[in-house]
Coordinates of C-alpha atoms in Angstrom, one line a residue:
Chain W
X1 CA 154.6 145.5 120.6
X2 CA 156.9 142.7 121.7
X3 CA 154.2 141.3 123.9
X4 CA 151.8 141.0 121.0
X5 CA 154.3 139.2 118.8
X6 CA 155.1 136.7 121.5
X7 CA 151.5 135.5 121.8
X8 CA 150.9 135.3 118.2
X9 CA 147.4 134.0 117.2
X10 CA 147.0 130.3 116.6
X11 CA 147.2 129.3 113.0
X12 CA 144.2 128.3 110.9
X13 CA 144.8 124.5 111.3
X14 CA 145.4 124.8 115.1
X15 CA 142.2 126.6 115.5
X16 CA 140.3 123.9 113.6
X17 CA 142.1 121.2 115.6
X18 CA 141.1 122.8 118.9
X19 CA 137.5 123.7 117.9
X20 CA 134.5 121.5 118.7
X21 CA 134.5 120.1 115.3
X22 CA 138.2 119.2 115.6
X23 CA 137.5 117.5 119.0
X24 CA 134.5 115.6 117.7
X25 CA 136.7 114.4 114.8
X26 CA 139.6 113.3 116.9
X27 CA 137.4 111.3 119.2
X28 CA 135.6 109.5 116.4
X29 CA 137.9 106.7 115.1
X30 CA 135.6 105.9 112.2
X31 CA 135.8 109.5 110.9
X32 CA 139.6 109.6 111.3
X33 CA 140.0 106.3 109.5
X34 CA 137.6 107.3 106.7
X35 CA 139.4 110.6 106.2
X36 CA 142.8 108.9 106.0
X37 CA 141.6 106.3 103.5
X38 CA 139.9 109.0 101.5
X39 CA 143.1 111.1 101.4
X40 CA 145.1 108.0 100.4
X41 CA 142.7 107.3 97.5
X42 CA 142.8 110.9 96.4
X43 CA 146.6 111.0 96.4
X44 CA 146.7 107.8 94.5
X45 CA 144.3 109.2 91.9
X46 CA 146.2 112.5 91.6
X47 CA 149.6 110.9 91.3
X48 CA 148.3 108.0 89.2
X49 CA 150.7 108.7 86.3
X50 CA 153.7 108.5 88.7
X51 CA 152.5 105.5 90.7
X52 CA 151.1 103.3 87.9
X53 CA 153.7 100.9 86.4
X54 CA 152.0 101.0 83.0
X55 CA 150.1 103.6 81.0
X56 CA 146.7 102.0 80.2
X57 CA 146.0 104.6 77.5
X58 CA 149.2 103.8 75.6
X59 CA 148.4 101.0 73.1
X60 CA 152.2 100.3 72.7
X61 CA 152.3 99.0 76.3
X62 CA 149.3 96.7 76.0
X63 CA 149.7 93.2 74.7
X64 CA 146.6 91.1 74.1
X65 CA 148.7 88.1 74.9
X66 CA 148.9 89.3 78.5
X67 CA 145.1 89.2 78.9
X68 CA 143.4 87.7 81.9
X69 CA 146.4 87.0 84.1
X70 CA 145.1 86.5 87.7
X71 CA 146.4 88.7 90.7
X72 CA 149.9 87.7 92.0
X73 CA 148.6 85.7 94.9
X74 CA 147.0 83.2 92.7
X75 CA 148.6 80.4 90.6
X76 CA 149.4 81.2 87.0
X77 CA 150.0 84.8 87.5
X78 CA 152.7 87.1 86.1
X79 CA 154.7 89.0 88.8
X80 CA 154.7 92.0 86.6
X81 CA 151.0 92.5 87.2
X82 CA 150.1 93.1 90.8
X83 CA 146.3 92.7 90.4
X84 CA 146.5 90.7 87.2
X85 CA 145.3 92.0 83.8
X86 CA 142.0 92.7 82.2
X87 CA 140.5 91.3 79.1
X88 CA 142.6 93.5 76.8
X89 CA 145.8 92.7 78.5
X90 CA 146.1 95.9 80.5
X91 CA 147.6 95.9 83.9
X92 CA 144.6 96.1 86.3
X93 CA 146.4 98.1 89.0
X94 CA 147.4 100.9 86.6
X95 CA 144.0 100.9 85.0
X96 CA 142.3 101.1 88.4
X97 CA 144.5 104.1 89.4
X98 CA 143.6 105.9 86.2
X99 CA 139.9 104.8 86.6
X100 CA 139.7 106.1 90.1
X101 CA 141.1 109.4 88.9
X102 CA 138.4 109.6 86.3
X103 CA 135.6 108.6 88.7
X104 CA 136.7 111.1 91.3
X105 CA 137.2 113.9 88.8
X106 CA 133.7 113.4 87.3
X107 CA 132.2 113.1 90.7
X108 CA 133.8 116.3 92.1
X109 CA 133.2 118.3 88.9
X110 CA 129.6 117.2 88.7
X111 CA 129.0 118.2 92.4
X112 CA 130.8 121.5 91.8
X113 CA 128.3 122.2 89.0
X114 CA 125.4 121.1 91.1
X115 CA 126.5 123.3 93.9
X116 CA 127.1 126.3 91.6
X117 CA 123.6 126.0 90.0
X118 CA 121.8 125.1 93.2
X119 CA 123.4 127.8 95.4
X120 CA 122.8 130.5 92.8
X121 CA 119.2 129.5 92.3
X122 CA 118.6 128.9 96.1
X123 CA 120.1 132.4 96.9
X124 CA 118.0 134.1 94.3
X125 CA 114.8 132.2 95.2
X126 CA 115.2 132.8 99.0
X127 CA 116.4 136.4 98.8
X128 CA 114.1 137.8 96.1
X129 CA 111.2 135.6 96.9
X130 CA 107.7 136.2 95.5
X131 CA 106.8 134.8 92.1
X132 CA 110.4 133.9 91.2
X133 CA 110.7 131.9 94.3
X134 CA 107.5 129.9 93.7
X135 CA 108.4 129.3 90.1
X136 CA 111.9 128.1 90.9
X137 CA 110.7 125.9 93.7
X138 CA 108.0 124.3 91.6
X139 CA 110.7 123.6 89.0
X140 CA 112.8 122.0 91.7
X141 CA 109.9 119.8 92.8
X142 CA 109.4 118.6 89.3
X143 CA 113.0 118.0 88.7
X144 CA 113.3 116.1 92.0
X145 CA 110.3 113.9 91.1
X146 CA 112.2 112.4 88.3
X147 CA 115.1 110.2 89.4
X148 CA 118.5 111.5 88.4
X149 CA 119.5 108.2 87.1
X150 CA 116.5 108.0 84.8
X151 CA 117.1 111.5 83.4
X152 CA 120.8 110.7 82.9
X153 CA 120.1 107.4 81.2
X154 CA 117.7 108.8 78.8
X155 CA 119.7 111.9 78.0
X156 CA 122.9 110.0 77.5
X157 CA 121.2 107.3 75.5
X158 CA 119.7 109.8 73.1
X159 CA 123.0 111.8 72.9
X160 CA 124.9 108.6 72.1
X161 CA 122.4 107.5 69.4
X162 CA 122.4 111.0 67.9
X163 CA 126.2 111.6 67.7
X164 CA 127.3 108.0 67.2
X165 CA 129.4 106.3 69.7
X166 CA 132.8 107.5 68.4
X167 CA 132.0 111.2 69.0
X168 CA 130.1 110.4 72.1
X169 CA 133.1 108.5 73.6
X170 CA 135.3 111.5 72.9
X171 CA 133.2 113.9 74.9
X172 CA 131.7 111.3 77.3
X173 CA 133.4 112.9 80.4
X174 CA 131.7 116.3 79.7
X175 CA 128.3 114.8 79.0
X176 CA 128.5 112.9 82.3
X177 CA 129.5 115.9 84.3
X178 CA 126.8 118.1 82.8
X179 CA 124.0 115.6 83.1
X180 CA 124.8 114.6 86.7
X181 CA 125.5 118.2 87.5
X182 CA 122.3 119.6 86.1
X183 CA 120.0 116.8 87.3
X184 CA 120.7 117.3 91.0
X185 CA 120.6 121.1 91.5
X186 CA 117.4 121.1 93.5
X187 CA 119.1 119.3 96.4
X188 CA 121.3 122.4 96.9
X189 CA 118.7 125.0 95.9
X190 CA 116.2 123.8 98.5
X191 CA 118.6 123.7 101.3
X192 CA 120.2 127.0 100.5
X193 CA 116.8 128.6 100.1
X194 CA 115.7 127.4 103.5
X195 CA 118.7 128.8 105.2
X196 CA 118.5 132.1 103.3
X197 CA 114.9 132.5 104.5
X198 CA 116.1 132.0 108.0
X199 CA 119.1 134.2 107.7
X200 CA 117.4 137.0 105.8
X201 CA 115.4 138.0 108.9
X202 CA 118.5 138.5 111.1
X203 CA 119.8 141.9 112.0
X204 CA 123.2 141.6 110.3
X205 CA 121.4 141.5 107.0
X206 CA 119.4 144.6 107.9
X207 CA 122.6 146.2 109.0
X208 CA 124.3 145.5 105.6
X209 CA 121.2 146.8 103.8
X210 CA 121.3 150.0 105.8
X211 CA 125.0 150.4 105.0
X212 CA 123.9 150.5 101.4
X213 CA 125.3 147.3 100.1
X214 CA 123.6 145.9 97.0
X215 CA 121.6 142.7 97.1
X216 CA 124.4 140.8 95.2
X217 CA 127.0 141.6 97.9
X218 CA 124.6 140.8 100.7
X219 CA 123.7 137.5 99.2
X220 CA 127.3 136.4 98.4
X221 CA 129.4 138.0 101.1
X222 CA 126.9 138.0 104.1
X223 CA 124.3 135.3 103.7
X224 CA 126.2 132.6 101.9
X225 CA 129.0 132.2 104.5
X226 CA 126.4 131.6 107.1
X227 CA 124.7 128.9 105.0
X228 CA 127.8 126.9 104.5
X229 CA 127.4 124.1 107.0
X230 CA 124.3 122.5 105.4
X231 CA 126.1 122.9 102.0
X232 CA 129.1 120.9 103.3
X233 CA 126.8 118.2 104.6
X234 CA 124.9 117.8 101.3
X235 CA 128.2 117.9 99.3
X236 CA 129.6 114.8 100.8
X237 CA 126.5 112.8 100.2
X238 CA 126.2 114.3 96.7
X239 CA 129.8 113.4 95.8
X240 CA 129.2 109.8 96.9
X241 CA 126.0 109.7 94.8
X242 CA 127.6 111.3 91.8
X243 CA 130.4 108.7 91.8
X244 CA 127.8 105.9 92.0
X245 CA 125.7 107.5 89.2
X246 CA 128.8 107.8 87.0
X247 CA 129.7 104.1 87.7
X248 CA 126.2 103.0 86.9
X249 CA 126.0 104.9 83.7
X250 CA 129.4 103.7 82.6
X251 CA 128.3 100.2 83.5
X252 CA 125.4 100.5 81.1
X253 CA 127.7 101.6 78.3
X254 CA 126.4 105.2 78.5
X255 CA 129.5 106.7 80.1
X256 CA 133.2 106.3 79.9
X257 CA 134.3 104.0 77.0
X258 CA 136.3 100.8 77.6
X259 CA 139.4 102.5 76.0
X260 CA 139.4 105.1 78.8
X261 CA 137.7 103.3 81.6
X262 CA 136.4 104.7 84.8
X263 CA 135.7 102.3 87.7
X264 CA 132.2 101.6 86.3
X265 CA 133.3 100.8 82.8
X266 CA 136.1 98.5 84.2
X267 CA 133.5 96.6 86.2
X268 CA 131.3 96.4 83.2
X269 CA 134.0 95.0 80.9
X270 CA 134.9 92.4 83.6
X271 CA 131.3 91.3 84.0
X272 CA 131.5 89.5 80.6
X273 CA 134.3 87.3 82.0
X274 CA 132.9 86.5 85.4
X275 CA 131.3 83.3 84.2
X276 CA 134.7 82.1 82.8
X277 CA 136.3 82.6 86.2
X278 CA 138.1 85.9 85.8
X279 CA 136.5 87.4 88.8
X280 CA 139.3 89.9 89.6
X281 CA 138.5 92.2 86.6
X282 CA 135.1 93.0 88.2
X283 CA 135.9 92.4 91.9
X284 CA 139.0 94.6 92.4
X285 CA 137.7 97.8 90.8
X286 CA 134.4 97.0 92.6
X287 CA 136.1 96.9 96.0
X288 CA 137.9 100.2 95.2
X289 CA 134.6 101.8 94.2
X290 CA 132.8 100.6 97.3
X291 CA 135.6 101.7 99.6
X292 CA 135.7 105.1 98.0
X293 CA 132.0 105.7 98.3
X294 CA 131.8 104.2 101.7
X295 CA 134.4 106.4 103.3
X296 CA 132.8 109.5 101.7
X297 CA 129.4 108.4 103.2
X298 CA 130.9 107.7 106.6
X299 CA 132.5 111.2 106.6
X300 CA 129.2 112.6 105.5
X301 CA 127.4 110.9 108.4
X302 CA 129.9 112.2 110.9
X303 CA 129.7 115.7 109.4
X304 CA 125.9 115.6 109.5
X305 CA 125.9 114.7 113.2
X306 CA 128.3 117.4 114.0
X307 CA 127.1 120.3 111.9
X308 CA 123.4 119.9 111.7
X309 CA 121.8 117.0 113.5
X310 CA 118.3 117.9 112.3
X311 CA 119.0 118.3 108.6
X312 CA 118.7 114.8 107.4
X313 CA 115.1 113.9 107.7
X314 CA 113.1 112.4 104.9
Chain Q
X1 CA 91.1 120.4 98.6
X2 CA 89.4 120.5 95.2
X3 CA 91.4 123.5 94.1
X4 CA 94.5 121.7 95.1
X5 CA 93.5 118.6 93.2
X6 CA 92.8 120.6 90.1
X7 CA 96.1 122.4 90.4
X8 CA 98.0 119.2 90.9
X9 CA 96.4 117.5 87.9
X10 CA 97.1 120.6 85.8
X11 CA 100.7 120.5 86.8
X12 CA 100.9 116.9 85.9
X13 CA 99.4 117.6 82.5
X14 CA 101.9 120.4 82.0
X15 CA 104.8 118.1 82.8
X16 CA 103.5 115.4 80.4
X17 CA 103.2 118.1 77.7
X18 CA 106.9 119.0 78.2
X19 CA 107.8 115.3 78.1
X20 CA 105.9 114.9 74.9
X21 CA 107.7 117.9 73.4
X22 CA 111.0 116.3 74.3
X23 CA 109.9 113.0 72.9
X24 CA 108.9 114.7 69.7
X25 CA 112.1 116.6 69.4
X26 CA 114.0 113.3 69.8
X27 CA 111.9 111.7 67.1
X28 CA 112.4 114.6 64.8
X29 CA 116.2 114.6 65.1
X30 CA 117.2 111.0 65.7
X31 CA 117.5 108.6 62.8
X32 CA 115.9 108.9 59.4
X33 CA 112.4 107.3 59.0
X34 CA 112.8 107.2 55.2
X35 CA 115.8 105.1 55.4
X36 CA 114.2 102.7 57.8
X37 CA 111.1 102.4 55.5
X38 CA 112.8 102.4 52.1
X39 CA 116.4 101.3 52.5
X40 CA 119.3 103.0 50.8
X41 CA 118.7 102.3 47.1
X42 CA 115.7 104.4 46.2
X43 CA 115.6 107.4 43.9
X44 CA 115.4 110.9 45.2
X45 CA 111.9 111.4 43.6
X46 CA 110.3 108.5 45.5
X47 CA 111.9 109.8 48.6
X48 CA 110.5 113.2 48.2
X49 CA 107.1 111.7 47.4
X50 CA 107.1 109.7 50.6
X51 CA 108.5 112.6 52.5
X52 CA 105.5 114.6 51.4
X53 CA 103.1 111.7 52.1
X54 CA 104.4 111.2 55.7
X55 CA 104.1 114.9 56.3
X56 CA 107.8 115.4 57.0
X57 CA 107.8 118.6 55.1
X58 CA 105.1 120.2 57.3
X59 CA 106.0 122.8 59.8
X60 CA 107.2 121.8 63.3
X61 CA 103.9 122.8 64.9
X62 CA 101.8 120.8 62.5
X63 CA 104.0 117.8 62.9
X64 CA 104.0 118.1 66.7
X65 CA 100.2 118.5 66.7
X66 CA 99.9 115.3 64.7
X67 CA 102.4 113.5 67.0
X68 CA 100.4 114.6 70.1
X69 CA 97.1 113.7 68.5
X70 CA 98.3 110.2 67.8
X71 CA 100.0 109.8 71.1
X72 CA 96.8 110.7 72.9
X73 CA 95.1 107.9 71.0
X74 CA 97.8 105.5 72.2
X75 CA 99.8 105.5 68.9
X76 CA 103.4 106.2 69.6
X77 CA 104.7 105.0 66.2
X78 CA 105.9 101.7 65.0
X79 CA 109.2 100.1 66.2
X80 CA 111.7 99.8 63.4
X81 CA 113.1 96.5 64.8
X82 CA 109.9 94.7 66.0
X83 CA 107.7 96.1 63.2
X84 CA 105.0 96.4 65.8
X85 CA 103.4 99.4 67.4
X86 CA 105.9 100.7 69.9
X87 CA 103.4 100.9 72.8
X88 CA 102.5 97.3 72.3
X89 CA 106.1 96.3 72.5
X90 CA 106.5 98.2 75.8
X91 CA 103.2 96.9 77.3
X92 CA 104.4 93.4 76.5
X93 CA 107.6 94.0 78.5
X94 CA 105.9 96.0 81.3
X95 CA 104.7 93.0 83.4
X96 CA 108.2 91.7 83.8
X97 CA 109.4 95.0 85.1
X98 CA 106.5 95.5 87.4
X99 CA 106.9 92.1 88.9
X100 CA 110.5 92.9 89.6
X101 CA 109.5 96.2 91.3
X102 CA 106.8 94.3 93.2
X103 CA 109.2 91.6 94.4
X104 CA 111.7 94.3 95.5
X105 CA 108.9 96.3 97.3
X106 CA 107.8 93.2 99.2
X107 CA 111.4 92.6 100.4
X108 CA 111.8 96.3 101.4
X109 CA 108.5 96.5 103.3
X110 CA 109.0 93.1 104.9
X111 CA 112.5 93.9 106.2
X112 CA 112.7 97.7 106.7
X113 CA 109.8 98.0 109.1
X114 CA 110.9 95.4 111.7
X115 CA 114.6 96.4 111.3
X116 CA 113.9 100.1 111.4
X117 CA 111.7 99.7 114.5
X118 CA 114.2 97.4 116.3
X119 CA 117.2 99.7 115.7
X120 CA 115.1 102.7 117.0
X121 CA 114.0 101.0 120.2
X122 CA 117.3 99.3 120.9
X123 CA 119.8 101.6 119.4
X124 CA 122.8 100.3 121.4
X125 CA 122.5 96.6 121.0
X126 CA 125.1 94.7 118.9
X127 CA 122.4 93.7 116.4
X128 CA 121.4 97.3 115.9
X129 CA 124.9 98.3 115.3
X130 CA 125.4 95.5 112.8
X131 CA 122.2 96.5 111.0
X132 CA 123.2 100.2 110.8
X133 CA 126.7 99.2 109.7
X134 CA 125.4 97.0 107.0
X135 CA 123.0 99.7 105.9
X136 CA 125.7 102.3 105.3
X137 CA 127.7 99.7 103.4
X138 CA 124.6 98.9 101.5
X139 CA 124.1 102.5 100.5
X140 CA 127.6 102.6 99.2
X141 CA 127.4 99.6 96.9
X142 CA 125.9 100.4 93.5
X143 CA 122.9 98.2 92.4
X144 CA 124.8 96.7 89.5
X145 CA 127.7 95.6 91.8
X146 CA 125.3 94.0 94.3
X147 CA 123.7 92.2 91.4
X148 CA 127.1 91.0 90.0
X149 CA 128.2 89.9 93.4
X150 CA 125.1 87.9 94.0
X151 CA 125.4 86.2 90.6
X152 CA 129.0 85.4 91.3
X153 CA 128.1 83.9 94.7
X154 CA 124.8 82.2 94.1
X155 CA 125.0 81.3 90.5
X156 CA 128.7 80.8 89.6
X157 CA 130.2 79.6 92.8
X158 CA 127.3 77.9 94.7
X159 CA 125.1 77.1 91.7
X160 CA 121.9 77.5 93.8
X161 CA 120.0 80.0 91.7
X162 CA 119.8 80.8 88.0
X163 CA 121.6 83.9 86.8
X164 CA 119.5 85.2 83.9
X165 CA 116.1 85.3 82.4
X166 CA 112.6 84.8 83.9
X167 CA 112.5 81.0 83.7
X168 CA 109.1 79.3 83.7
X169 CA 106.4 81.9 83.6
X170 CA 102.7 81.2 84.0
X171 CA 100.3 83.0 81.7
X172 CA 97.7 85.0 83.6
X173 CA 95.7 87.1 81.2
X174 CA 96.4 89.4 78.2
X175 CA 100.1 90.2 78.2
X176 CA 100.6 89.3 81.8
X177 CA 102.9 86.3 82.5
X178 CA 103.8 85.9 86.1
X179 CA 106.9 84.6 87.9
X180 CA 105.0 84.1 91.2
X181 CA 103.2 81.0 90.2
X182 CA 105.9 78.4 89.7
X183 CA 108.9 77.4 91.8
X184 CA 111.3 78.0 88.9
X185 CA 109.7 81.5 88.5
X186 CA 110.4 82.2 92.2
X187 CA 114.0 81.0 91.8
X188 CA 114.5 83.4 88.9
X189 CA 113.0 86.5 90.4
X190 CA 114.6 86.1 93.8
X191 CA 118.1 87.5 93.0
X192 CA 117.0 90.4 90.7
X193 CA 114.5 91.6 93.3
X194 CA 117.0 91.3 96.1
X195 CA 119.5 93.3 94.0
X196 CA 116.9 95.9 93.3
X197 CA 115.8 96.1 96.9
X198 CA 119.4 96.4 98.1
X199 CA 119.6 100.1 97.2
X200 CA 116.4 101.2 98.8
X201 CA 116.4 99.0 101.9
X202 CA 119.1 100.8 103.8
X203 CA 117.4 104.1 103.0
X204 CA 114.1 102.9 104.4
X205 CA 115.7 101.3 107.5
X206 CA 117.4 104.6 108.3
X207 CA 114.3 106.7 107.6
X208 CA 112.0 104.5 109.7
X209 CA 114.6 104.5 112.5
X210 CA 115.0 108.3 112.4
X211 CA 111.2 108.9 112.4
X212 CA 110.6 106.3 115.1
X213 CA 113.3 107.7 117.4
X214 CA 111.7 111.1 117.1
X215 CA 108.2 109.8 117.8
X216 CA 109.5 107.9 120.8
X217 CA 110.6 111.2 122.3
X218 CA 107.1 112.7 122.0
X219 CA 104.8 113.5 124.9
X220 CA 102.0 111.0 124.0
X221 CA 104.5 108.1 124.0
X222 CA 105.8 109.2 127.4
X223 CA 102.2 109.3 128.5
X224 CA 101.4 105.9 127.2
X225 CA 104.5 104.6 129.0
X226 CA 103.4 106.3 132.2
X227 CA 100.0 104.7 131.8
X228 CA 101.7 101.4 131.9
X229 CA 100.9 100.1 128.4
X230 CA 102.7 97.1 127.2
X231 CA 105.8 98.4 125.4
X232 CA 105.2 96.4 122.2
X233 CA 101.8 98.0 122.0
X234 CA 103.3 101.4 122.3
X235 CA 105.9 100.7 119.6
X236 CA 103.8 99.0 117.0
X237 CA 100.3 100.5 117.6
X238 CA 101.0 104.0 118.8
X239 CA 104.4 105.0 117.6
X240 CA 104.7 103.1 114.3
X241 CA 101.4 104.6 113.0
X242 CA 102.9 108.1 113.2
X243 CA 106.1 107.2 111.6
X244 CA 104.5 105.7 108.5
X245 CA 103.3 109.0 107.0
X246 CA 106.7 110.2 105.8
X247 CA 107.7 106.7 105.0
X248 CA 104.7 106.2 102.7
X249 CA 105.4 109.5 100.9
X250 CA 109.0 108.8 100.4
X251 CA 108.1 105.3 99.4
X252 CA 105.7 106.5 96.7
X253 CA 108.4 108.6 95.1
X254 CA 110.9 105.9 95.4
X255 CA 108.7 103.5 93.4
X256 CA 109.2 105.8 90.4
X257 CA 113.0 105.8 91.1
X258 CA 113.0 102.1 91.2
X259 CA 111.9 102.0 87.6
X260 CA 115.2 103.6 86.8
X261 CA 117.2 101.1 88.8
X262 CA 115.3 98.3 87.0
X263 CA 117.4 99.2 83.9
X264 CA 120.5 98.2 85.8
X265 CA 119.2 95.0 87.4
X266 CA 117.5 94.0 84.1
X267 CA 120.8 94.5 82.3
X268 CA 122.8 92.4 84.7
X269 CA 120.2 89.6 84.9
X270 CA 119.1 89.8 81.3
X271 CA 115.6 90.2 82.6
X272 CA 113.3 90.6 79.6
X273 CA 111.6 93.8 80.9
X274 CA 111.3 97.3 79.5
X275 CA 114.6 98.6 80.9
X276 CA 116.5 95.9 79.1
X277 CA 114.4 96.5 76.0
X278 CA 115.2 100.2 76.2
X279 CA 119.0 99.7 76.1
X280 CA 118.6 97.4 73.1
X281 CA 116.5 100.0 71.4
X282 CA 119.2 102.5 72.0
X283 CA 121.8 100.2 70.5
X284 CA 119.6 99.7 67.4
X285 CA 118.7 103.4 67.2
X286 CA 115.0 102.3 67.2
X287 CA 113.7 105.9 67.6
X288 CA 110.0 105.2 68.0
X289 CA 110.7 102.7 70.8
X290 CA 113.1 105.1 72.6
X291 CA 110.4 107.9 72.4
X292 CA 107.7 105.5 73.5
X293 CA 109.8 104.4 76.5
X294 CA 110.4 108.0 77.4
X295 CA 106.7 108.8 77.4
X296 CA 105.6 105.7 79.2
X297 CA 108.3 106.1 82.0
X298 CA 107.5 109.8 82.2
X299 CA 103.9 108.9 82.6
X300 CA 104.6 106.4 85.4
X301 CA 106.7 109.1 87.3
X302 CA 104.1 111.8 86.9
X303 CA 101.2 109.6 87.9
X304 CA 102.9 108.1 91.0
X305 CA 104.1 111.5 92.1
X306 CA 100.7 113.1 91.7
X307 CA 99.0 110.3 93.6
X308 CA 101.6 110.5 96.4
X309 CA 101.1 114.3 96.7
X310 CA 97.3 113.9 96.8
X311 CA 97.4 111.1 99.4
X312 CA 99.8 113.2 101.4
X313 CA 97.4 116.1 101.2
X314 CA 94.5 113.9 102.3
X315 CA 96.2 111.9 105.0
X316 CA 98.1 114.6 106.7
X317 CA 95.8 117.1 108.3
X318 CA 98.6 119.5 109.2
X319 CA 99.7 120.0 105.6
X320 CA 99.2 123.5 104.6
X321 CA 97.4 123.3 101.2
X322 CA 97.6 127.1 100.7
X323 CA 101.3 126.9 100.9
X324 CA 101.4 124.0 98.5
X325 CA 99.7 126.1 95.8
X326 CA 96.0 125.6 96.4

């Protein structure tokens, strides 16, 4: 017994570190840097209320007299405001922290919804097959043939016109998550279906069936874990795309309202002031947005090369 | 092939039917046509009379049938704001949007083919690395941000190019006024089309590169090399031809997608196209115009996708028509 406890098995993290994936990660400086930046951004977003010197949602802390101060490294600035202030007199740094939080939250929730819908549909279509399969895949084709952005713009525009902007603004975050989440399910459904079709023929699935497990258990406990690597690869790209979609929709005024801005709505409110020289209201949130999306894309690229070099075609 | 064609056209018709249903549901629930026609200060009796006259008391099916009948004749209602048939309003704005898409397409085709081929045949040169690096940054920048950046750089700081509008347009025929006939028109369309191209360009460079690299591994290319053919002939005549099939199909679908992105570029550049018009219509709750836009854009998507599918079926002899539902 004592022998066993001495050579105790490596922990989960050690195993990952020493695996092929871990090695490929360590030897890829771009991936390491991307992950570190991503973690920093996520931490800043999560702890925004603790880091931010001001609360951009609290009208008592906003003074319109403070509006359009430039960042501290430019003449005429106020040292209280690191990145300057926006058109309403909010501290830009605090607003960016809260905005990043919203953008990330919407992006991640939307992708979680996509993944849930897509994986469920993909598993069913692949495992059950037949008419259900061809019906679902035809639907996926049709859904894919319409651009997500177009569907989202029209849906949100009509919703906004129908409920009036006040009610819309209140629930904007849910509308955004639902519309981005629903419009992109075919991405997951197609991939999952393809892997299910390949896995279904393998012996372990026959084995499970012979043991008398139900289709539900086989799909979720046996096939799904073996289809995870393509799901991871799509997820990174999808999170990046969802964040861009959210920003685009908010920029058009169909997303988060200026009173509760995401990065997109901040950029949008700054755009009106770009001609008068207040470039920082647009530029700084813009840079944060691009860095966030870029590191996710870089991580996605790395992951695609490692996990499934043949997945990304067309 | 014929069965496939029929099936594909049937599917397109079914999708258009669903779109018209959605359009009608929007029209039915959004805004109040009576208020738009009569204003607020009219007695309840007159309202009821008009209501009856307009057929607003009929059943959903009857009303939908009427809507569909009119739509098939090209009557999508009258815009509340412009007081003109909604379809006419959109068709007037359509050329501006199409020219923008055309400008962007020219840029994409002109740049993505040489860059994609170059990065595929010389993957390790510095230039290739720069192109691939820029392309992943390009994918990560939203269209509207590229557009704003370009305005800031070229219009506000350098004052080289105008930041909004179409400038001098030259009348061609009917509703069509073109940007491509005057220098001022060219100056106005350059930034918006660059912005619109910026989102698709990296995608196509990466796609062409991936396809090209795969083709270059194939036996026939090795054979052509062994035969001693001039390398550029192998790349551009033999290999490129076989990479273009997937590129064309993806491209066809992306043209539809670009219509969506025109809304963003048109908003930033205040380009008087149909995307800009649509957002204005939304702000004014101009229901007939919103519905007409939905149907026109839906039609563009369905037609491009159907044509792309058919071309794919025709061009690619290996495509299994039976599997695709024929």
